[in-house]
Short mmCIF file of C-alpha atoms and ligand atoms in Angstrom, two decimals:
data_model
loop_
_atom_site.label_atom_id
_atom_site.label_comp_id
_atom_site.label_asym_id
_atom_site.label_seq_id
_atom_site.Cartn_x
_atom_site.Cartn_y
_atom_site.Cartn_z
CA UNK H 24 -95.75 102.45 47.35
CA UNK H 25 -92.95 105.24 47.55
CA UNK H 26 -94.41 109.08 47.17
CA UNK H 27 -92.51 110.08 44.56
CA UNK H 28 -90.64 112.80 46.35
CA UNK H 29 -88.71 109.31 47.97
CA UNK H 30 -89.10 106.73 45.16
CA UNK H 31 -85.88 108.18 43.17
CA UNK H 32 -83.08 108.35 45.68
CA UNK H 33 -79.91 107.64 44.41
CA UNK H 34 -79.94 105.16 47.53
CA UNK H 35 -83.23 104.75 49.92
CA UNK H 36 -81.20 106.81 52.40
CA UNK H 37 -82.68 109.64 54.40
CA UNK H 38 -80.01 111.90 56.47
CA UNK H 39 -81.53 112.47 59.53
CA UNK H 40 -81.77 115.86 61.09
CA UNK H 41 -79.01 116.47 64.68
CA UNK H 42 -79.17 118.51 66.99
CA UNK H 43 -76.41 121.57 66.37
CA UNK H 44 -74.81 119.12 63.81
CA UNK H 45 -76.81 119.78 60.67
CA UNK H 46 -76.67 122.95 58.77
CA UNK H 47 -77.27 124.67 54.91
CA UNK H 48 -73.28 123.24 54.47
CA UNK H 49 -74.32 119.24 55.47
CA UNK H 50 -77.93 119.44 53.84
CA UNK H 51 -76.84 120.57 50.66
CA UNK H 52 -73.81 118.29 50.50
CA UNK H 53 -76.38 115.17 51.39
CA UNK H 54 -78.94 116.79 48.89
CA UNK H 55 -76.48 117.21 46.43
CA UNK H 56 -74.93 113.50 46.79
CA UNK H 57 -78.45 111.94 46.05
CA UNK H 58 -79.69 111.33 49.57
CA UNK H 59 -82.33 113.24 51.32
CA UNK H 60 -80.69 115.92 53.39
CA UNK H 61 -82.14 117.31 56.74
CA UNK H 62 -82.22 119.75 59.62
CA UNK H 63 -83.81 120.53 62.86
CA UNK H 64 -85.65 124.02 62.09
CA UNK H 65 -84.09 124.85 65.88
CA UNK H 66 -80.53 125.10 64.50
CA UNK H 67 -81.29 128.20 62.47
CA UNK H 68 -80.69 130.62 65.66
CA UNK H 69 -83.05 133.27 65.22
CA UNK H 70 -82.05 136.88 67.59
CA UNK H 71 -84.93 139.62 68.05
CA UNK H 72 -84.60 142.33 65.64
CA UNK H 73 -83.00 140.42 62.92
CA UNK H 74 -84.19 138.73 60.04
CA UNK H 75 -84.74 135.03 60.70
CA UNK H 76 -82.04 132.57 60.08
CA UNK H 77 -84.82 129.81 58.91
CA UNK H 78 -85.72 131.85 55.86
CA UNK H 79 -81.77 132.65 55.04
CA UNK H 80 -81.00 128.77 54.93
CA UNK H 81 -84.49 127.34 53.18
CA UNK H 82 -83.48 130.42 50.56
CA UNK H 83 -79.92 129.03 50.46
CA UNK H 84 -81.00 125.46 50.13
CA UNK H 85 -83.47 125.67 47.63
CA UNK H 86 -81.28 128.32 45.50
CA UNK H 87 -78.02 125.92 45.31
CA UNK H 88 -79.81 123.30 44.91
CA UNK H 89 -81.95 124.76 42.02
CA UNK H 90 -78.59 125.46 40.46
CA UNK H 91 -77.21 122.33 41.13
CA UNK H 92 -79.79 120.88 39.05
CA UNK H 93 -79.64 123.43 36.13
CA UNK H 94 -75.98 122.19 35.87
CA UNK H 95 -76.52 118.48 36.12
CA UNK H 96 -79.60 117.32 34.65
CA UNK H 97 -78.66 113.58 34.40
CA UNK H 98 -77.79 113.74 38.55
CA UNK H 99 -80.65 116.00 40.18
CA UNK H 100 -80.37 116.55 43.42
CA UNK H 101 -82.53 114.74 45.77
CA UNK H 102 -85.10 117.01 47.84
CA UNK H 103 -84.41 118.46 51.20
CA UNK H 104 -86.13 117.93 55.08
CA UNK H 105 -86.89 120.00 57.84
CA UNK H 106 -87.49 118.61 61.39
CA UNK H 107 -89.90 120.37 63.86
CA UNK H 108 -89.78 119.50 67.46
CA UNK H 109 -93.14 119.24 68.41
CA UNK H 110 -92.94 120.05 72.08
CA UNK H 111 -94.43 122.27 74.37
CA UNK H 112 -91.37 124.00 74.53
CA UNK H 113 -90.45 124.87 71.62
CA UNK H 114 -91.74 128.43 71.60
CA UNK H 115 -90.72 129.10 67.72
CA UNK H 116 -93.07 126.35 66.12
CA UNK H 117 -96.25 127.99 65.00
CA UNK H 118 -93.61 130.74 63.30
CA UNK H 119 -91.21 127.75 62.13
CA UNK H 120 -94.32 125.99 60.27
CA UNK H 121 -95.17 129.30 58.91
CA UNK H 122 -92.19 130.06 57.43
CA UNK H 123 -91.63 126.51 56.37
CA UNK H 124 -94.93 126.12 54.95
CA UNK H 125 -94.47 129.65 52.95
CA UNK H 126 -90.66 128.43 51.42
CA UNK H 127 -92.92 125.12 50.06
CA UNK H 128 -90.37 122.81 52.30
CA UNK H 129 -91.21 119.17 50.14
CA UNK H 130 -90.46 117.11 53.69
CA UNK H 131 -91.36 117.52 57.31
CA UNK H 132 -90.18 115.77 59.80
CA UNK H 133 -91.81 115.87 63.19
CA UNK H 134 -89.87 114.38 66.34
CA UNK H 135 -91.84 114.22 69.98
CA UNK H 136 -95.27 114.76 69.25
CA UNK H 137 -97.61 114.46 66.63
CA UNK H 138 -99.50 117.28 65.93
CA UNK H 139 -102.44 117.27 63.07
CA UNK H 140 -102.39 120.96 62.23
CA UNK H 141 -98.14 120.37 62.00
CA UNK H 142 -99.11 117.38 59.17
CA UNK H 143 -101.80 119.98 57.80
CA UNK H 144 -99.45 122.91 56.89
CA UNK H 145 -97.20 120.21 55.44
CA UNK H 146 -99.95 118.71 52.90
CA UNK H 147 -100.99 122.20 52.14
CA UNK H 148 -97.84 123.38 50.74
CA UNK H 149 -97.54 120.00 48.55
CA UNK H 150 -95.56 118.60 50.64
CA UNK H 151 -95.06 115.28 52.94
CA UNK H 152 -94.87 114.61 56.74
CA UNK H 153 -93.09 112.08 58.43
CA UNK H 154 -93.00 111.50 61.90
CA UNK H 155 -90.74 109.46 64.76
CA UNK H 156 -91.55 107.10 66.77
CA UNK H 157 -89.86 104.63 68.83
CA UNK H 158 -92.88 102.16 69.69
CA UNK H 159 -96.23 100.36 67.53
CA UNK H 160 -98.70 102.67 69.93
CA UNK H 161 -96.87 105.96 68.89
CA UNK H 162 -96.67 105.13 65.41
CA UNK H 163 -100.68 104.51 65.12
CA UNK H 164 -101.50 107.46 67.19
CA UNK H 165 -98.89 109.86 64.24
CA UNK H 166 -101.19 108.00 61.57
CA UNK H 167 -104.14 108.61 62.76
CA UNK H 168 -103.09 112.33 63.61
CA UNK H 169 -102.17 112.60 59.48
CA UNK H 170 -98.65 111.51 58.98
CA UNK H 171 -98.04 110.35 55.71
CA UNK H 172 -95.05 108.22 57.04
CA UNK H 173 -93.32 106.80 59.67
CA UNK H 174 -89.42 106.90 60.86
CA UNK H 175 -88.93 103.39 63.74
CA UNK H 176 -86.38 105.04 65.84
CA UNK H 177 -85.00 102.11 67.22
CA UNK H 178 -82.39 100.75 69.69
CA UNK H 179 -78.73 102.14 69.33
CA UNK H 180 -80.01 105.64 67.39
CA UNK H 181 -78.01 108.22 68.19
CA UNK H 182 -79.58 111.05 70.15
CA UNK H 183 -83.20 110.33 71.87
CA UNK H 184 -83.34 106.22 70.67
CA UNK H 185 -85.75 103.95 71.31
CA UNK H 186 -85.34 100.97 73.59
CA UNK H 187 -87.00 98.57 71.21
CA UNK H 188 -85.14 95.80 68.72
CA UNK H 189 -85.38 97.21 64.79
CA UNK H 190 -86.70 93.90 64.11
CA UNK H 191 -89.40 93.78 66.70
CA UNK H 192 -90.53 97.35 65.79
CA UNK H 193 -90.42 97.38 61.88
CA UNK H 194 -92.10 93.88 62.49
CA UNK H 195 -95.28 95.26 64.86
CA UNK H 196 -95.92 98.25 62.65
CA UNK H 197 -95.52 96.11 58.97
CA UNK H 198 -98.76 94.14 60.29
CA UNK H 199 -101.20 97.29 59.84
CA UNK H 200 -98.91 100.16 57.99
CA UNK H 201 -98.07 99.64 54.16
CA UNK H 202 -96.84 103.47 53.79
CA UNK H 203 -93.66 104.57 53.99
CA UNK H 204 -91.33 103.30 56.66
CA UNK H 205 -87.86 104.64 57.38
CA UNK H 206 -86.09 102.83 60.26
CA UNK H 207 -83.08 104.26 62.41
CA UNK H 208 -80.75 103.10 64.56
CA UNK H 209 -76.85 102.66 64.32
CA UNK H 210 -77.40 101.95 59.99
CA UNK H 211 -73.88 103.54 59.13
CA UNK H 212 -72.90 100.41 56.32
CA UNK H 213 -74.64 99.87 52.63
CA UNK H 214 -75.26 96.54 54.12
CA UNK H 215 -77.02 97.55 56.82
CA UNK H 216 -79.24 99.92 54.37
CA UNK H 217 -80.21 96.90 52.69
CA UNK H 218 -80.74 94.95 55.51
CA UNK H 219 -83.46 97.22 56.98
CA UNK H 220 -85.11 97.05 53.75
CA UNK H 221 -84.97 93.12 53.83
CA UNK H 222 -86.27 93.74 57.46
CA UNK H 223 -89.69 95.59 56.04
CA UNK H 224 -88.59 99.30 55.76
CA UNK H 225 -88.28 101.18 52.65
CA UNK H 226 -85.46 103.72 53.66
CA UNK H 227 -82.56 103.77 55.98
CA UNK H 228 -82.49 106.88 58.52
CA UNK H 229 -78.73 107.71 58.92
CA UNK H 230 -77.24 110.40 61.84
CA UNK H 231 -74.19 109.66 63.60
CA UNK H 232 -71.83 108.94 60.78
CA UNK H 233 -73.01 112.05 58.93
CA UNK H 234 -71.53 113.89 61.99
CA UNK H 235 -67.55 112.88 60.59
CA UNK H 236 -68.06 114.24 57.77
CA UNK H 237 -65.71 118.06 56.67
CA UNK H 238 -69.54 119.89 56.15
CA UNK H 239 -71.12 118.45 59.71
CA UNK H 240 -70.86 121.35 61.99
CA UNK H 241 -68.96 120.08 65.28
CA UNK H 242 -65.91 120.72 66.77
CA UNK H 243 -62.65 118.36 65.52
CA UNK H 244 -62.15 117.00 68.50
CA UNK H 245 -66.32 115.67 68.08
CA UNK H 246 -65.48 114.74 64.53
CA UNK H 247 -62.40 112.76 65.69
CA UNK H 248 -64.03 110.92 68.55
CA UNK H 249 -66.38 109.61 66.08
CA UNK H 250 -63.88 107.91 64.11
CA UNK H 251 -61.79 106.34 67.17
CA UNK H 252 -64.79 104.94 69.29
CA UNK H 253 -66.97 101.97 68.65
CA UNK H 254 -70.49 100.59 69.85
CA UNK H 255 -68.75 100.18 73.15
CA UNK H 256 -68.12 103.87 73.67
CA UNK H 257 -72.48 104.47 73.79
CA UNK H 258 -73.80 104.86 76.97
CA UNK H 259 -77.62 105.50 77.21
CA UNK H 260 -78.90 108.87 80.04
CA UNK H 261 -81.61 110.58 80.52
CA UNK H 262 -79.82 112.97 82.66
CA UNK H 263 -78.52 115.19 79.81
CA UNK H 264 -81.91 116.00 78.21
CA UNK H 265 -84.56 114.65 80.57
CA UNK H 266 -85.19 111.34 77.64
CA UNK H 267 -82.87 108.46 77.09
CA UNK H 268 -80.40 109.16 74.99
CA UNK H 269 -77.25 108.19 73.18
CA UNK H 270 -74.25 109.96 74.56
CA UNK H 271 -70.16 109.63 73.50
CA UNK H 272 -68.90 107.68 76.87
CA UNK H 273 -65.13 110.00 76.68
CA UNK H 274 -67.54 113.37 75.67
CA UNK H 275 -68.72 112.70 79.14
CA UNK H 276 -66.00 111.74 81.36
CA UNK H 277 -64.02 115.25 79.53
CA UNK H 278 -67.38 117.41 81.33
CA UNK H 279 -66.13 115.74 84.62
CA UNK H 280 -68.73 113.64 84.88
CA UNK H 281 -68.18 109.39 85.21
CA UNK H 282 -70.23 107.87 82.04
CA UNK H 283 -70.70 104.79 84.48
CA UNK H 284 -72.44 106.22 87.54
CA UNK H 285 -74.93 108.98 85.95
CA UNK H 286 -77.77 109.79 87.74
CA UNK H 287 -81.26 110.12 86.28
CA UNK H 288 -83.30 112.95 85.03
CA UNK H 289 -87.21 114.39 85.01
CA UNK H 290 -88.53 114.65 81.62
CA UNK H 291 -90.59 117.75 83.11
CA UNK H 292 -86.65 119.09 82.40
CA UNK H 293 -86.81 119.03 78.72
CA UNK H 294 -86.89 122.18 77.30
CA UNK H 295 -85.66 123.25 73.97
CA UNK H 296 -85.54 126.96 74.71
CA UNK H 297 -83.06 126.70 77.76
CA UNK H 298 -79.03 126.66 77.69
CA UNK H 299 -79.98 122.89 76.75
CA UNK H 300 -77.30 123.18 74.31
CA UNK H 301 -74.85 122.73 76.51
CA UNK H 302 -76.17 119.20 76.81
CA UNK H 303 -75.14 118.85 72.94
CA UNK H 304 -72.03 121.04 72.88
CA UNK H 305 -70.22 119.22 75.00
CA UNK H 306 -71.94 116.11 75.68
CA UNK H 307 -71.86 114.64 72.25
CA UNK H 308 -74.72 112.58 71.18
CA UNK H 309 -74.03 109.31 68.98
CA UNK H 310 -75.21 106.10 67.57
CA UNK H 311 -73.79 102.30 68.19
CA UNK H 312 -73.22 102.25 64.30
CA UNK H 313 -69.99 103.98 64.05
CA UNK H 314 -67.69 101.07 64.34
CA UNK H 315 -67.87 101.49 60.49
CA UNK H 316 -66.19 105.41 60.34
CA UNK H 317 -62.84 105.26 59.78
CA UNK H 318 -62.30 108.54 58.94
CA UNK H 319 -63.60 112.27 58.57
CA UNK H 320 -64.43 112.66 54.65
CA UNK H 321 -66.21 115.12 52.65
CA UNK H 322 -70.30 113.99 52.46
CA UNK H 323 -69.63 112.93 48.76
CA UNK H 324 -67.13 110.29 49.72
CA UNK H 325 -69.81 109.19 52.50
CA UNK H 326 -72.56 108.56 49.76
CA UNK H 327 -70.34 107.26 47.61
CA UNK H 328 -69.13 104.28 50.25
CA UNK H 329 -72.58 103.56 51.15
CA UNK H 330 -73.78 103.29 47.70
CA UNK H 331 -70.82 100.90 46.59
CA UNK H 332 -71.69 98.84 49.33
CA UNK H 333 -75.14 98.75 49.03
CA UNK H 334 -74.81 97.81 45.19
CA UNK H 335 -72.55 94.81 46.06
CA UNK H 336 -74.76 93.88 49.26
CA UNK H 337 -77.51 93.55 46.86
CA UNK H 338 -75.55 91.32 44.29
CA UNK H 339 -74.21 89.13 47.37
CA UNK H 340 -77.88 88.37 48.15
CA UNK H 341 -78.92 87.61 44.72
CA UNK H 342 -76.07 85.13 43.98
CA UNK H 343 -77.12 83.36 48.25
C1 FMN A 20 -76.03 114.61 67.76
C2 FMN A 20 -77.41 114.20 67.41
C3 FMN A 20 -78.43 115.15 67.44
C4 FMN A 20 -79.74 114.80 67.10
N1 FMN A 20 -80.70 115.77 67.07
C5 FMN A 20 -81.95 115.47 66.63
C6 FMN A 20 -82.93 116.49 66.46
O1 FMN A 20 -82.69 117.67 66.70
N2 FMN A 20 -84.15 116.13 66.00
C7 FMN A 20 -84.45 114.83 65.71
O2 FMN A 20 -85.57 114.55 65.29
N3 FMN A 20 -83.55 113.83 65.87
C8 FMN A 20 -82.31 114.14 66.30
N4 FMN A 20 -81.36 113.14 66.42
C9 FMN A 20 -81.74 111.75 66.10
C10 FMN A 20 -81.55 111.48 64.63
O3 FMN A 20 -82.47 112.23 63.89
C11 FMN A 20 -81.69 109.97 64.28
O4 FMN A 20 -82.84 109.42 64.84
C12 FMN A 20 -80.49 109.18 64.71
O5 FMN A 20 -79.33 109.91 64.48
C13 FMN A 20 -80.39 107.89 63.94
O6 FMN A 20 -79.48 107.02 64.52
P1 FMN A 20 -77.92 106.95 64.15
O7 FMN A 20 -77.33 108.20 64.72
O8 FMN A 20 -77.46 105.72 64.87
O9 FMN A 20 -77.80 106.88 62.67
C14 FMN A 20 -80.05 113.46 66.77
C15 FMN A 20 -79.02 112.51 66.74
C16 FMN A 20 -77.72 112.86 67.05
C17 FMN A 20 -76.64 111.82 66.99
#
């Protein structure tokens, strides 16, 4: 069974937070569409001696969306996330959960360690936490540190993917978890939302599409390379960030560097308070899935595809 906060989605999508990408503008739009909207806390940029970013956007959020609602009873908006990198080097997170925990955010999402005080501050503020994972040992050890839910980052995600089949993942963790179950990994169709709920999950965890869209924050020329390259255009590197990843093949051949002979990295090199931007900026992360983006379109037009298709998937598989 669904918490509630995910049983009433317009669609059992879940926009998953990016790196850079995902800001008040792409949230809201997502929220406001009727999927669950995200963001890394990270991408609120927070400067000494002024007043934090984080609280500006959850207060912008929560406030449009609150109005949004007032003004369209019969289409609420569906709640918001916010991702925490649990990492040793991310410097901001005790303040992050405060401020999270203090602006009541319904959904946390936790990416790169599970941490049971993280899950705590969550379920004290009445909200839920859901954490990623990309294999069956990772996923018990976020249970048993008190995540409510799970998100099977599988093979082709954009960003830090796993290496594992979706079917071989959703498949290991369905033997001993009945809780909720998102699964990722190059899902950009309503088919293919469908299709990972035939699989055993109960929501699709979208990214890379989301990032041609007019509210994602990246450059044109980011937007536009979504739209002209295909599963073939992935390459996988640890270099960039230290973990595997999923990287734009041309992204990386305009930094100079040849997507075909990259070297490998440390993961003692991750660190989320460096110029690791950079590695995002220009080195664009991305999914296999976006074969399927044809075009940069407002958010609205996004949902709206993806629910079509997912309401005629599900009346091609009744009438098989
Ligand atoms: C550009 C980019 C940045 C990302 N940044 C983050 C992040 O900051 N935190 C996180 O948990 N996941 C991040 N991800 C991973 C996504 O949350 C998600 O797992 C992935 O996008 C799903 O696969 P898809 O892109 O094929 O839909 C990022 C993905 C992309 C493409």
């Amino acid at each position: 069974m669904l918490p509630p906060i995910l049983a009433n989605l317009r669609i059992p999508v879940v926009a998953s937070p990016m790196f850079i990408v995902s800001g008040p503008e792409l949230v809201i739009a997502q929220c406001k569409a009727g999927i669950v909207g995200s963001f890394p806390a990270l991408n609120a940029r927070e400067k000494d001696g002024e007043p934090s970013m984080l609280e500006a956007w959850l207060t912008r959020i929560t406030e449009e969306l609150d109005r949004h609602n007032q003004a369209n009873p019969d289409r609420p908006a569906a709640p918001f996330a916010v991702n925490q990198i649990v990492h040793r080097s991310n410097a901001r997170l005790e303040r992050d959960i405060e401020i999270c925990h203090r602006h009541r955010v319904p959904i946390w999402i936790t990416s790169l360690g599970a941490r049971p005080e993280v899950n705590a501050a969550a379920h004290d503020c009445g909200g839920i936490a859901l954490h990623d994972i990309i294999n069956n040992a990772f996923a018990r050890k976020a249970i048993e540190k008190g995540a409510d839910g799970l998100i099977a980052v599988a093979a082709g995600a954009g960003g830090h993917a796993g290496p594992q089949s979706p079917f071989a993942l959703i498949q290991e963790i369905r033997e001993w978890f009945d809780g909720p179950l998102l699964l990722s990994g190059a899902i950009a169709t309503g088919r293919a939302v469908l299709a990972a709920q035939v699989m055993g999950a109960d929501l699709a965890y979208i990214g890379s599409p989301f990032i041609a869209t007019e509210e994602a924050n990246a450059q044109p020329d980011y937007k536009r390379m979504i739209v002209e390259s295909g599963a073939m255009d992935i390459v996988t590197s640890s270099l960039f960030t230290g973990v595997s990843g999923n990287y734009l093949a041309p992204s990386i051949r305009n930094a100079g560097l040849d997507p075909d002979n990259l070297e490998k990295a440390d993961a003692s090199a991750m660190d989320f308070n460096s110029a690791k931007p950079k590695a995002w900026s220009q080195i664009w992360g991305c999914g296999q899935g976006i074969g399927a983006v044809h075009e940069v379109v407002p958010v609205g037009t996004m949902v709206d595809r993806l629910a079509a298709e997912y309401a005629e998937a599900k009346r091609a598989v009744a009438a098989m």
